[in-house]
Amino acid sequence: MTIHALLALLADGEIHSGQSIASALGVSRTAVWKQIKRVQAEGYEVEKIRGHGYRLVKSIDFLSGPRILAGLPPQISDRILLQIFSETDSTNTEVSRMLVAAEPGQIPVCMANRQSAGRGRHGRVWQSPGDDNIYLSLGCRLAGGYSALDGLSLVVGVSLVEALRALEVPHLALKWPNDLLLNGAKLAGVLIELRGELEGAVQVVVGVGLNVHMQGQQDIDQTWTSLAQACPERRWVRNEIAAGLITALTANIDAFAERGFGAFREAWQSLDVFSGCAVSSSSGELSGIGRGVDDAGNYLIEGSGGIEAVRAGELSLRAAS
Ligand code: BTN
């Protein structure tokens, strides 16, 4: 029996008798007791109620592979190789390993409850506390070389919006190249890593960090929000959200491989938080009015000398003050 299996049973916060846990997991009651101690040592508060059993004092939104797979359309779940970790350094690192071993057509996906070395863009740390958020990476091989991948990160942004709109999340917008904003604060970030070519195709790892339950002070240097913070009246279930993300990402990456970014340009423009606003590049060398993106996903800034294109990966943008 693993801590993971025991936590899955206790996650609902209900009382579970030692005997029912032992039968469900096929172990002795002494083994249950030992694992309860390990769960407590991991920082979970487990109450022992004399004569009744054990209960997690605070229920958790437990990540479950079978539940995520059950939420996918069959034509997608048939292709997904899903691994879930209670903790790993970075799901991007895990999925790049899975990608090397994957058969053509298979899509490796890795999720973790917690990351010990989550990576953000520009070498930043991505804070990844346990039980709170979604840390998800998906791997694929795309033909056409590196230049054909311009625009992919924007397609990922559009996919996040599609998945969350299906769950009726309001007020979403995208900040070029791919930050997802809710009410103007960062809800999710995307880190795409390219791992070199294998048999003519680039190995692509798409990592998504999406704040779900996170609340309060965290050591984060940008204005952020979470689904629970923005919509506290809703009950957010990570398995359900993850299934929607995997579905949208898989379908849209397939469409991107076939038709390129042009097929997504309009959708992206309609979500552009900077459209018609004064913007400047983070280095300060370009400034003007945000005019959306071209067919390669470059951001267009209209300045005094006309329209200039900013290449994804080169710069980030901010509202001009
Ligand atoms: C950003 O800086 O906005 C991008 C953040 C990307 C974080 C995700 S969490 C899952 C995956 N694993 C990582 O280490 N990073 C990405």
mmCIF file of C-alpha atoms and ligand atoms in Angstrom:
data_model
loop_
_atom_site.group_PDB
_atom_site.id
_atom_site.type_symbol
_atom_site.label_atom_id
_atom_site.label_comp_id
_atom_site.label_asym_id
_atom_site.label_seq_id
_atom_site.Cartn_x
_atom_site.Cartn_y
_atom_site.Cartn_z
ATOM 1 C CA MET A 1 0.000 0.000 0.000
ATOM 2 C CA THR A 2 1.272 3.476 -0.822
ATOM 3 C CA ILE A 3 0.502 6.766 0.913
ATOM 4 C CA HIS A 4 -1.091 7.757 -2.398
ATOM 5 C CA ALA A 5 -3.640 4.915 -2.186
ATOM 6 C CA LEU A 6 -4.488 5.739 1.420
ATOM 7 C CA LEU A 7 -4.831 9.461 0.697
ATOM 8 C CA ALA A 8 -7.115 8.673 -2.232
ATOM 9 C CA LEU A 9 -9.440 6.894 0.204
ATOM 10 C CA LEU A 10 -9.292 9.558 2.904
ATOM 11 C CA ALA A 11 -9.460 12.540 0.505
ATOM 12 C CA ASP A 12 -13.221 13.031 0.955
ATOM 13 C CA GLY A 13 -12.789 14.025 4.615
ATOM 14 C CA GLU A 14 -15.325 11.351 5.716
ATOM 15 C CA ILE A 15 -14.663 8.833 8.527
ATOM 16 C CA HIS A 16 -13.214 5.522 7.298
ATOM 17 C CA SER A 17 -12.891 2.584 9.678
ATOM 18 C CA GLY A 18 -9.497 0.880 9.952
ATOM 19 C CA GLN A 19 -11.166 -2.340 8.784
ATOM 20 C CA SER A 20 -12.754 -0.773 5.682
ATOM 21 C CA ILE A 21 -9.417 0.799 4.706
ATOM 22 C CA ALA A 22 -7.594 -2.499 5.281
ATOM 23 C CA SER A 23 -10.118 -4.388 3.099
ATOM 24 C CA ALA A 24 -10.165 -1.768 0.354
ATOM 25 C CA LEU A 25 -6.366 -1.762 0.128
ATOM 26 C CA GLY A 26 -5.839 -5.471 0.821
ATOM 27 C CA VAL A 27 -3.542 -4.998 3.853
ATOM 28 C CA SER A 28 -3.626 -5.612 7.604
ATOM 29 C CA ARG A 29 -4.938 -3.061 10.095
ATOM 30 C CA THR A 30 -1.409 -2.697 11.471
ATOM 31 C CA ALA A 31 -0.207 -1.719 7.999
ATOM 32 C CA VAL A 32 -3.017 0.844 7.820
ATOM 33 C CA TRP A 33 -1.954 2.332 11.136
ATOM 34 C CA LYS A 34 1.691 2.592 9.978
ATOM 35 C CA GLN A 35 0.652 4.337 6.770
ATOM 36 C CA ILE A 36 -1.587 6.740 8.702
ATOM 37 C CA LYS A 37 1.552 7.780 10.597
ATOM 38 C CA ARG A 38 3.358 8.369 7.286
ATOM 39 C CA VAL A 39 0.462 10.433 5.953
ATOM 40 C CA GLN A 40 0.647 12.529 9.132
ATOM 41 C CA ALA A 41 4.407 12.887 8.722
ATOM 42 C CA GLU A 42 3.728 14.313 5.225
ATOM 43 C CA GLY A 43 1.857 17.144 6.941
ATOM 44 C CA TYR A 44 -1.752 15.944 6.602
ATOM 45 C CA GLU A 45 -3.868 16.193 9.737
ATOM 46 C CA VAL A 46 -5.578 12.855 10.335
ATOM 47 C CA GLU A 47 -7.999 12.529 13.242
ATOM 48 C CA LYS A 48 -8.573 9.170 14.937
ATOM 49 C CA ILE A 49 -12.139 8.873 16.122
ATOM 50 C CA ARG A 50 -12.319 6.132 18.765
ATOM 51 C CA GLY A 51 -14.475 3.215 17.729
ATOM 52 C CA HIS A 52 -15.153 4.705 14.277
ATOM 53 C CA GLY A 53 -11.945 5.174 12.334
ATOM 54 C CA TYR A 54 -9.841 7.843 10.678
ATOM 55 C CA ARG A 55 -10.705 11.124 9.000
ATOM 56 C CA LEU A 56 -8.698 13.769 7.166
ATOM 57 C CA VAL A 57 -9.442 16.998 9.016
ATOM 58 C CA LYS A 58 -9.363 18.963 5.759
ATOM 59 C CA SER A 59 -10.612 17.172 2.659
ATOM 60 C CA ILE A 60 -8.344 17.332 -0.390
ATOM 61 C CA ASP A 61 -9.025 17.642 -4.089
ATOM 62 C CA PHE A 62 -7.241 14.402 -4.921
ATOM 63 C CA LEU A 63 -5.601 13.930 -8.332
ATOM 64 C CA SER A 64 -6.730 10.632 -9.800
ATOM 65 C CA GLY A 65 -5.434 9.184 -13.082
ATOM 66 C CA PRO A 66 -8.496 6.963 -13.680
ATOM 67 C CA ARG A 67 -10.880 9.881 -13.103
ATOM 68 C CA ILE A 68 -8.951 12.132 -15.470
ATOM 69 C CA LEU A 69 -8.901 9.442 -18.166
ATOM 70 C CA ALA A 70 -12.644 8.830 -17.676
ATOM 71 C CA GLY A 71 -13.240 12.523 -18.414
ATOM 72 C CA LEU A 72 -11.555 12.363 -21.844
ATOM 73 C CA PRO A 73 -13.299 11.553 -25.138
ATOM 74 C CA PRO A 74 -12.345 7.949 -26.109
ATOM 75 C CA GLN A 75 -10.452 9.006 -29.252
ATOM 76 C CA ILE A 76 -8.171 11.077 -27.008
ATOM 77 C CA SER A 77 -7.902 8.814 -23.954
ATOM 78 C CA ASP A 78 -6.793 5.956 -26.272
ATOM 79 C CA ARG A 79 -3.688 7.992 -27.143
ATOM 80 C CA ILE A 80 -2.800 9.372 -23.694
ATOM 81 C CA LEU A 81 -0.076 7.836 -21.497
ATOM 82 C CA LEU A 82 -0.801 9.445 -18.148
ATOM 83 C CA GLN A 83 1.504 9.463 -15.119
ATOM 84 C CA ILE A 84 0.642 11.176 -11.861
ATOM 85 C CA PHE A 85 3.203 11.868 -9.135
ATOM 86 C CA SER A 86 2.550 13.024 -5.585
ATOM 87 C CA GLU A 87 5.802 14.927 -5.955
ATOM 88 C CA THR A 88 8.396 15.391 -8.656
ATOM 89 C CA ASP A 89 10.971 18.057 -9.494
ATOM 90 C CA SER A 90 9.257 19.248 -12.685
ATOM 91 C CA THR A 91 6.568 17.598 -14.781
ATOM 92 C CA ASN A 92 8.292 19.032 -17.877
ATOM 93 C CA THR A 93 11.389 16.980 -17.050
ATOM 94 C CA GLU A 94 9.307 13.833 -16.458
ATOM 95 C CA VAL A 95 7.378 14.160 -19.679
ATOM 96 C CA SER A 96 10.470 14.699 -21.792
ATOM 97 C CA ARG A 97 11.686 11.297 -20.520
ATOM 98 C CA MET A 98 8.322 9.730 -21.325
ATOM 99 C CA LEU A 99 8.406 11.288 -24.793
ATOM 100 C CA VAL A 100 11.638 9.535 -25.733
ATOM 101 C CA ALA A 101 10.029 6.156 -24.972
ATOM 102 C CA ALA A 102 6.574 6.931 -26.446
ATOM 103 C CA GLU A 103 5.365 5.143 -29.596
ATOM 104 C CA PRO A 104 4.381 7.339 -32.568
ATOM 105 C CA GLY A 105 0.857 8.643 -31.984
ATOM 106 C CA GLN A 106 1.035 8.246 -28.214
ATOM 107 C CA ILE A 107 0.814 11.419 -26.136
ATOM 108 C CA PRO A 108 2.644 11.369 -22.809
ATOM 109 C CA VAL A 109 1.080 13.508 -20.087
ATOM 110 C CA CYS A 110 2.507 13.985 -16.629
ATOM 111 C CA MET A 111 0.916 15.679 -13.635
ATOM 112 C CA ALA A 112 2.138 16.176 -10.099
ATOM 113 C CA ASN A 113 0.434 17.141 -6.900
ATOM 114 C CA ARG A 114 3.541 19.138 -5.969
ATOM 115 C CA GLN A 115 6.760 20.155 -7.767
ATOM 116 C CA SER A 116 10.004 20.614 -5.863
ATOM 117 C CA ALA A 117 11.698 22.525 -8.708
ATOM 118 C CA GLY A 118 8.885 23.896 -10.874
ATOM 119 C CA ARG A 119 10.227 26.038 -13.714
ATOM 120 C CA GLY A 120 8.728 29.221 -15.112
ATOM 121 C CA ARG A 121 9.680 31.261 -18.174
ATOM 122 C CA HIS A 122 12.894 33.292 -18.231
ATOM 123 C CA GLY A 123 14.514 30.990 -15.641
ATOM 124 C CA ARG A 124 12.016 31.892 -12.926
ATOM 125 C CA VAL A 125 10.849 29.477 -10.240
ATOM 126 C CA TRP A 126 7.217 28.348 -10.516
ATOM 127 C CA GLN A 127 5.894 27.990 -6.971
ATOM 128 C CA SER A 128 4.213 24.572 -6.829
ATOM 129 C CA PRO A 129 2.618 23.863 -3.429
ATOM 130 C CA GLY A 130 0.808 20.545 -2.900
ATOM 131 C CA ASP A 131 -2.965 19.934 -3.158
ATOM 132 C CA ASP A 132 -3.569 23.372 -4.617
ATOM 133 C CA ASN A 133 -2.947 23.704 -8.321
ATOM 134 C CA ILE A 134 -2.520 21.958 -11.633
ATOM 135 C CA TYR A 135 1.003 21.195 -12.839
ATOM 136 C CA LEU A 136 0.616 19.421 -16.145
ATOM 137 C CA SER A 137 2.993 18.654 -18.990
ATOM 138 C CA LEU A 138 2.197 17.128 -22.341
ATOM 139 C CA GLY A 139 4.738 15.896 -24.865
ATOM 140 C CA CYS A 140 4.492 15.647 -28.629
ATOM 141 C CA ARG A 141 6.683 15.415 -31.719
ATOM 142 C CA LEU A 142 6.070 18.009 -34.388
ATOM 143 C CA ALA A 143 7.494 17.941 -37.915
ATOM 144 C CA GLY A 144 8.774 20.916 -39.892
ATOM 145 C CA GLY A 145 11.681 22.039 -37.726
ATOM 146 C CA TYR A 146 11.882 24.776 -35.110
ATOM 147 C CA SER A 147 10.568 27.566 -37.331
ATOM 148 C CA ALA A 148 7.278 25.689 -37.805
ATOM 149 C CA LEU A 149 6.692 25.966 -34.050
ATOM 150 C CA ASP A 150 6.246 29.739 -33.993
ATOM 151 C CA GLY A 151 2.777 30.340 -32.667
ATOM 152 C CA LEU A 152 2.499 27.055 -30.762
ATOM 153 C CA SER A 153 2.648 28.767 -27.389
ATOM 154 C CA LEU A 154 -0.239 31.022 -28.420
ATOM 155 C CA VAL A 155 -2.248 27.958 -29.448
ATOM 156 C CA VAL A 156 -1.661 26.588 -25.967
ATOM 157 C CA GLY A 157 -3.053 29.830 -24.491
ATOM 158 C CA VAL A 158 -6.160 29.546 -26.674
ATOM 159 C CA SER A 159 -6.555 25.920 -25.541
ATOM 160 C CA LEU A 160 -6.490 26.918 -21.858
ATOM 161 C CA VAL A 161 -9.204 29.483 -22.488
ATOM 162 C CA GLU A 162 -11.330 26.956 -24.387
ATOM 163 C CA ALA A 163 -11.064 24.410 -21.584
ATOM 164 C CA LEU A 164 -11.929 26.947 -18.871
ATOM 165 C CA ARG A 165 -14.759 28.539 -20.828
ATOM 166 C CA ALA A 166 -16.299 25.077 -21.111
ATOM 167 C CA LEU A 167 -16.367 25.205 -17.278
ATOM 168 C CA GLU A 168 -17.957 28.660 -17.471
ATOM 169 C CA VAL A 169 -14.983 30.595 -16.131
ATOM 170 C CA PRO A 170 -15.630 34.267 -17.015
ATOM 171 C CA HIS A 171 -13.340 37.248 -17.761
ATOM 172 C CA LEU A 172 -10.411 35.373 -19.291
ATOM 173 C CA ALA A 173 -7.800 37.070 -21.458
ATOM 174 C CA LEU A 174 -4.353 36.293 -22.864
ATOM 175 C CA LYS A 175 -1.238 38.338 -22.380
ATOM 176 C CA TRP A 176 1.199 37.719 -25.219
ATOM 177 C CA PRO A 177 2.746 35.307 -25.619
ATOM 178 C CA ASN A 178 0.753 32.970 -23.409
ATOM 179 C CA ASP A 179 -0.032 34.143 -19.876
ATOM 180 C CA LEU A 180 -3.627 33.431 -19.021
ATOM 181 C CA LEU A 181 -5.304 36.227 -17.073
ATOM 182 C CA LEU A 182 -8.508 36.207 -15.061
ATOM 183 C CA ASN A 183 -9.814 39.622 -14.041
ATOM 184 C CA GLY A 184 -6.415 40.981 -15.153
ATOM 185 C CA ALA A 185 -4.351 38.793 -12.762
ATOM 186 C CA LYS A 186 -2.264 35.780 -13.794
ATOM 187 C CA LEU A 187 -4.196 32.516 -13.511
ATOM 188 C CA ALA A 188 -1.895 30.257 -15.518
ATOM 189 C CA GLY A 189 1.482 30.205 -17.214
ATOM 190 C CA VAL A 190 2.880 28.094 -20.023
ATOM 191 C CA LEU A 191 6.459 26.899 -20.456
ATOM 192 C CA ILE A 192 7.285 25.261 -23.772
ATOM 193 C CA GLU A 193 10.601 23.429 -23.987
ATOM 194 C CA LEU A 194 12.053 21.999 -27.182
ATOM 195 C CA ARG A 195 14.329 19.002 -26.863
ATOM 196 C CA GLY A 196 15.952 18.676 -30.271
ATOM 197 C CA GLU A 197 15.042 16.593 -33.245
ATOM 198 C CA LEU A 198 14.395 12.862 -33.340
ATOM 199 C CA GLU A 199 13.737 11.286 -36.746
ATOM 200 C CA GLY A 200 12.988 14.677 -38.338
ATOM 201 C CA ALA A 201 10.570 15.868 -35.671
ATOM 202 C CA VAL A 202 11.136 18.336 -32.826
ATOM 203 C CA GLN A 203 10.346 16.976 -29.383
ATOM 204 C CA VAL A 204 8.052 19.454 -27.731
ATOM 205 C CA VAL A 205 7.138 19.656 -24.064
ATOM 206 C CA VAL A 206 4.202 21.881 -23.165
ATOM 207 C CA GLY A 207 4.026 22.676 -19.431
ATOM 208 C CA VAL A 208 1.023 24.354 -17.860
ATOM 209 C CA GLY A 209 0.757 25.673 -14.321
ATOM 210 C CA LEU A 210 -2.804 26.680 -13.419
ATOM 211 C CA ASN A 211 -3.771 28.081 -10.022
ATOM 212 C CA VAL A 212 -6.862 26.290 -8.729
ATOM 213 C CA HIS A 213 -7.224 26.390 -4.927
ATOM 214 C CA MET A 214 -4.230 28.561 -4.014
ATOM 215 C CA GLN A 215 -5.051 31.370 -1.589
ATOM 216 C CA GLY A 216 -3.270 33.935 0.524
ATOM 217 C CA GLN A 217 0.314 35.067 0.552
ATOM 218 C CA GLN A 218 2.738 33.121 -1.594
ATOM 219 C CA ASP A 219 6.242 34.061 -2.620
ATOM 220 C CA ILE A 220 5.202 35.143 -6.144
ATOM 221 C CA ASP A 221 6.491 38.304 -7.817
ATOM 222 C CA GLN A 222 3.494 38.930 -10.119
ATOM 223 C CA THR A 223 -0.165 39.719 -9.543
ATOM 224 C CA TRP A 224 -1.830 36.323 -9.511
ATOM 225 C CA THR A 225 -5.183 34.776 -8.895
ATOM 226 C CA SER A 226 -6.665 31.286 -8.652
ATOM 227 C CA LEU A 227 -10.011 29.837 -9.677
ATOM 228 C CA ALA A 228 -11.004 29.525 -6.001
ATOM 229 C CA GLN A 229 -9.969 33.090 -5.287
ATOM 230 C CA ALA A 230 -11.826 34.547 -8.285
ATOM 231 C CA CYS A 231 -14.900 32.284 -8.113
ATOM 232 C CA PRO A 232 -15.143 31.141 -4.454
ATOM 233 C CA GLU A 233 -18.750 30.008 -4.790
ATOM 234 C CA ARG A 234 -17.767 27.199 -7.167
ATOM 235 C CA ARG A 235 -16.386 23.770 -6.218
ATOM 236 C CA TRP A 236 -13.255 23.265 -8.300
ATOM 237 C CA VAL A 237 -12.204 19.712 -9.098
ATOM 238 C CA ARG A 238 -8.702 19.333 -10.482
ATOM 239 C CA ASN A 239 -9.474 16.028 -12.250
ATOM 240 C CA GLU A 240 -12.277 17.673 -14.198
ATOM 241 C CA ILE A 241 -10.189 20.721 -15.122
ATOM 242 C CA ALA A 242 -7.228 18.545 -16.140
ATOM 243 C CA ALA A 243 -9.428 16.395 -18.411
ATOM 244 C CA GLY A 244 -10.643 19.564 -20.162
ATOM 245 C CA LEU A 245 -7.086 20.875 -20.554
ATOM 246 C CA ILE A 246 -5.778 17.604 -22.002
ATOM 247 C CA THR A 247 -8.715 17.412 -24.432
ATOM 248 C CA ALA A 248 -8.312 20.986 -25.688
ATOM 249 C CA LEU A 249 -4.509 20.783 -25.901
ATOM 250 C CA THR A 250 -4.514 17.502 -27.809
ATOM 251 C CA ALA A 251 -7.163 18.608 -30.316
ATOM 252 C CA ASN A 252 -5.573 22.017 -30.893
ATOM 253 C CA ILE A 253 -1.996 20.756 -31.177
ATOM 254 C CA ASP A 254 -3.233 18.296 -33.837
ATOM 255 C CA ALA A 255 -4.942 21.170 -35.677
ATOM 256 C CA PHE A 256 -1.818 23.344 -35.342
ATOM 257 C CA ALA A 257 0.355 20.545 -36.802
ATOM 258 C CA GLU A 258 -1.994 20.340 -39.791
ATOM 259 C CA ARG A 259 -2.967 23.957 -40.384
ATOM 260 C CA GLY A 260 -0.445 26.151 -38.550
ATOM 261 C CA PHE A 261 -1.103 29.159 -36.335
ATOM 262 C CA GLY A 262 -3.243 30.944 -38.958
ATOM 263 C CA ALA A 263 -6.191 28.743 -37.936
ATOM 264 C CA PHE A 264 -5.997 30.180 -34.391
ATOM 265 C CA ARG A 265 -5.104 33.784 -35.092
ATOM 266 C CA GLU A 266 -8.608 35.176 -34.863
ATOM 267 C CA ALA A 267 -9.351 33.282 -31.656
ATOM 268 C CA TRP A 268 -6.117 34.590 -30.114
ATOM 269 C CA GLN A 269 -6.770 38.204 -31.192
ATOM 270 C CA SER A 270 -10.204 38.157 -29.584
ATOM 271 C CA LEU A 271 -8.504 37.395 -26.243
ATOM 272 C CA ASP A 272 -5.603 39.861 -26.523
ATOM 273 C CA VAL A 273 -5.457 41.933 -23.331
ATOM 274 C CA PHE A 274 -3.228 44.543 -25.013
ATOM 275 C CA SER A 275 -5.317 45.094 -28.146
ATOM 276 C CA GLY A 276 -5.599 48.854 -28.770
ATOM 277 C CA CYS A 277 -3.654 49.660 -25.573
ATOM 278 C CA ALA A 278 -0.358 51.447 -25.109
ATOM 279 C CA VAL A 279 2.347 48.804 -24.618
ATOM 280 C CA SER A 280 6.082 48.672 -24.359
ATOM 281 C CA SER A 281 8.561 45.833 -24.487
ATOM 282 C CA SER A 282 10.126 44.911 -21.154
ATOM 283 C CA SER A 283 13.505 46.226 -22.361
ATOM 284 C CA GLY A 284 11.789 49.533 -23.166
ATOM 285 C CA GLU A 285 13.149 49.703 -26.715
ATOM 286 C CA LEU A 286 9.776 49.280 -28.446
ATOM 287 C CA SER A 287 6.586 51.085 -27.576
ATOM 288 C CA GLY A 288 3.295 51.888 -29.243
ATOM 289 C CA ILE A 289 -0.220 50.526 -29.540
ATOM 290 C CA GLY A 290 -0.889 46.782 -29.350
ATOM 291 C CA ARG A 291 -2.229 45.501 -32.696
ATOM 292 C CA GLY A 292 -2.502 41.765 -32.116
ATOM 293 C CA VAL A 293 -0.426 39.084 -33.833
ATOM 294 C CA ASP A 294 0.607 38.145 -37.361
ATOM 295 C CA ASP A 295 0.224 34.698 -38.926
ATOM 296 C CA ALA A 296 3.446 33.491 -37.284
ATOM 297 C CA GLY A 297 2.341 34.587 -33.807
ATOM 298 C CA ASN A 298 4.654 37.619 -33.600
ATOM 299 C CA TYR A 299 3.201 40.535 -31.641
ATOM 300 C CA LEU A 300 2.540 43.728 -33.641
ATOM 301 C CA ILE A 301 3.211 47.123 -32.105
ATOM 302 C CA GLU A 302 2.229 50.261 -33.938
ATOM 303 C CA GLY A 303 4.713 52.988 -33.112
ATOM 304 C CA SER A 304 5.668 56.307 -34.695
ATOM 305 C CA GLY A 305 7.650 54.520 -37.425
ATOM 306 C CA GLY A 306 4.851 52.085 -38.355
ATOM 307 C CA ILE A 307 4.111 48.524 -37.272
ATOM 308 C CA GLU A 308 6.924 46.405 -35.857
ATOM 309 C CA ALA A 309 6.738 42.701 -35.088
ATOM 310 C CA VAL A 310 8.041 41.264 -31.810
ATOM 311 C CA ARG A 311 9.044 37.625 -31.976
ATOM 312 C CA ALA A 312 7.741 35.241 -29.322
ATOM 313 C CA GLY A 313 10.552 34.309 -26.956
ATOM 314 C CA GLU A 314 12.460 37.523 -27.590
ATOM 315 C CA LEU A 315 10.575 39.906 -25.373
ATOM 316 C CA SER A 316 7.721 40.192 -22.987
ATOM 317 C CA LEU A 317 5.263 43.067 -23.038
ATOM 318 C CA ARG A 318 3.749 45.257 -20.382
ATOM 319 C CA ALA A 319 1.152 47.978 -20.347
ATOM 320 C CA ALA A 320 2.891 51.316 -20.923
ATOM 321 C CA SER A 321 2.667 53.597 -17.921
HETATM 322 C C1 BTN B 1 5.451 30.932 -16.624
HETATM 323 O O1 BTN B 1 6.508 31.376 -16.183
HETATM 324 O O2 BTN B 1 4.455 31.637 -16.756
HETATM 325 C C2 BTN B 1 5.354 29.480 -17.033
HETATM 326 C C3 BTN B 1 5.035 28.584 -15.876
HETATM 327 C C4 BTN B 1 4.925 27.113 -16.262
HETATM 328 C C5 BTN B 1 4.783 26.222 -15.043
HETATM 329 C C6 BTN B 1 4.489 24.805 -15.423
HETATM 330 S S1 BTN B 1 3.939 23.848 -14.066
HETATM 331 C C7 BTN B 1 4.045 22.413 -15.026
HETATM 332 C C8 BTN B 1 5.317 22.513 -15.826
HETATM 333 N N1 BTN B 1 6.445 22.062 -15.047
HETATM 334 C C9 BTN B 1 7.308 23.044 -14.812
HETATM 335 O O3 BTN B 1 8.373 22.928 -14.165
HETATM 336 N N2 BTN B 1 6.871 24.189 -15.332
HETATM 337 C C10 BTN B 1 5.623 24.016 -16.033
#
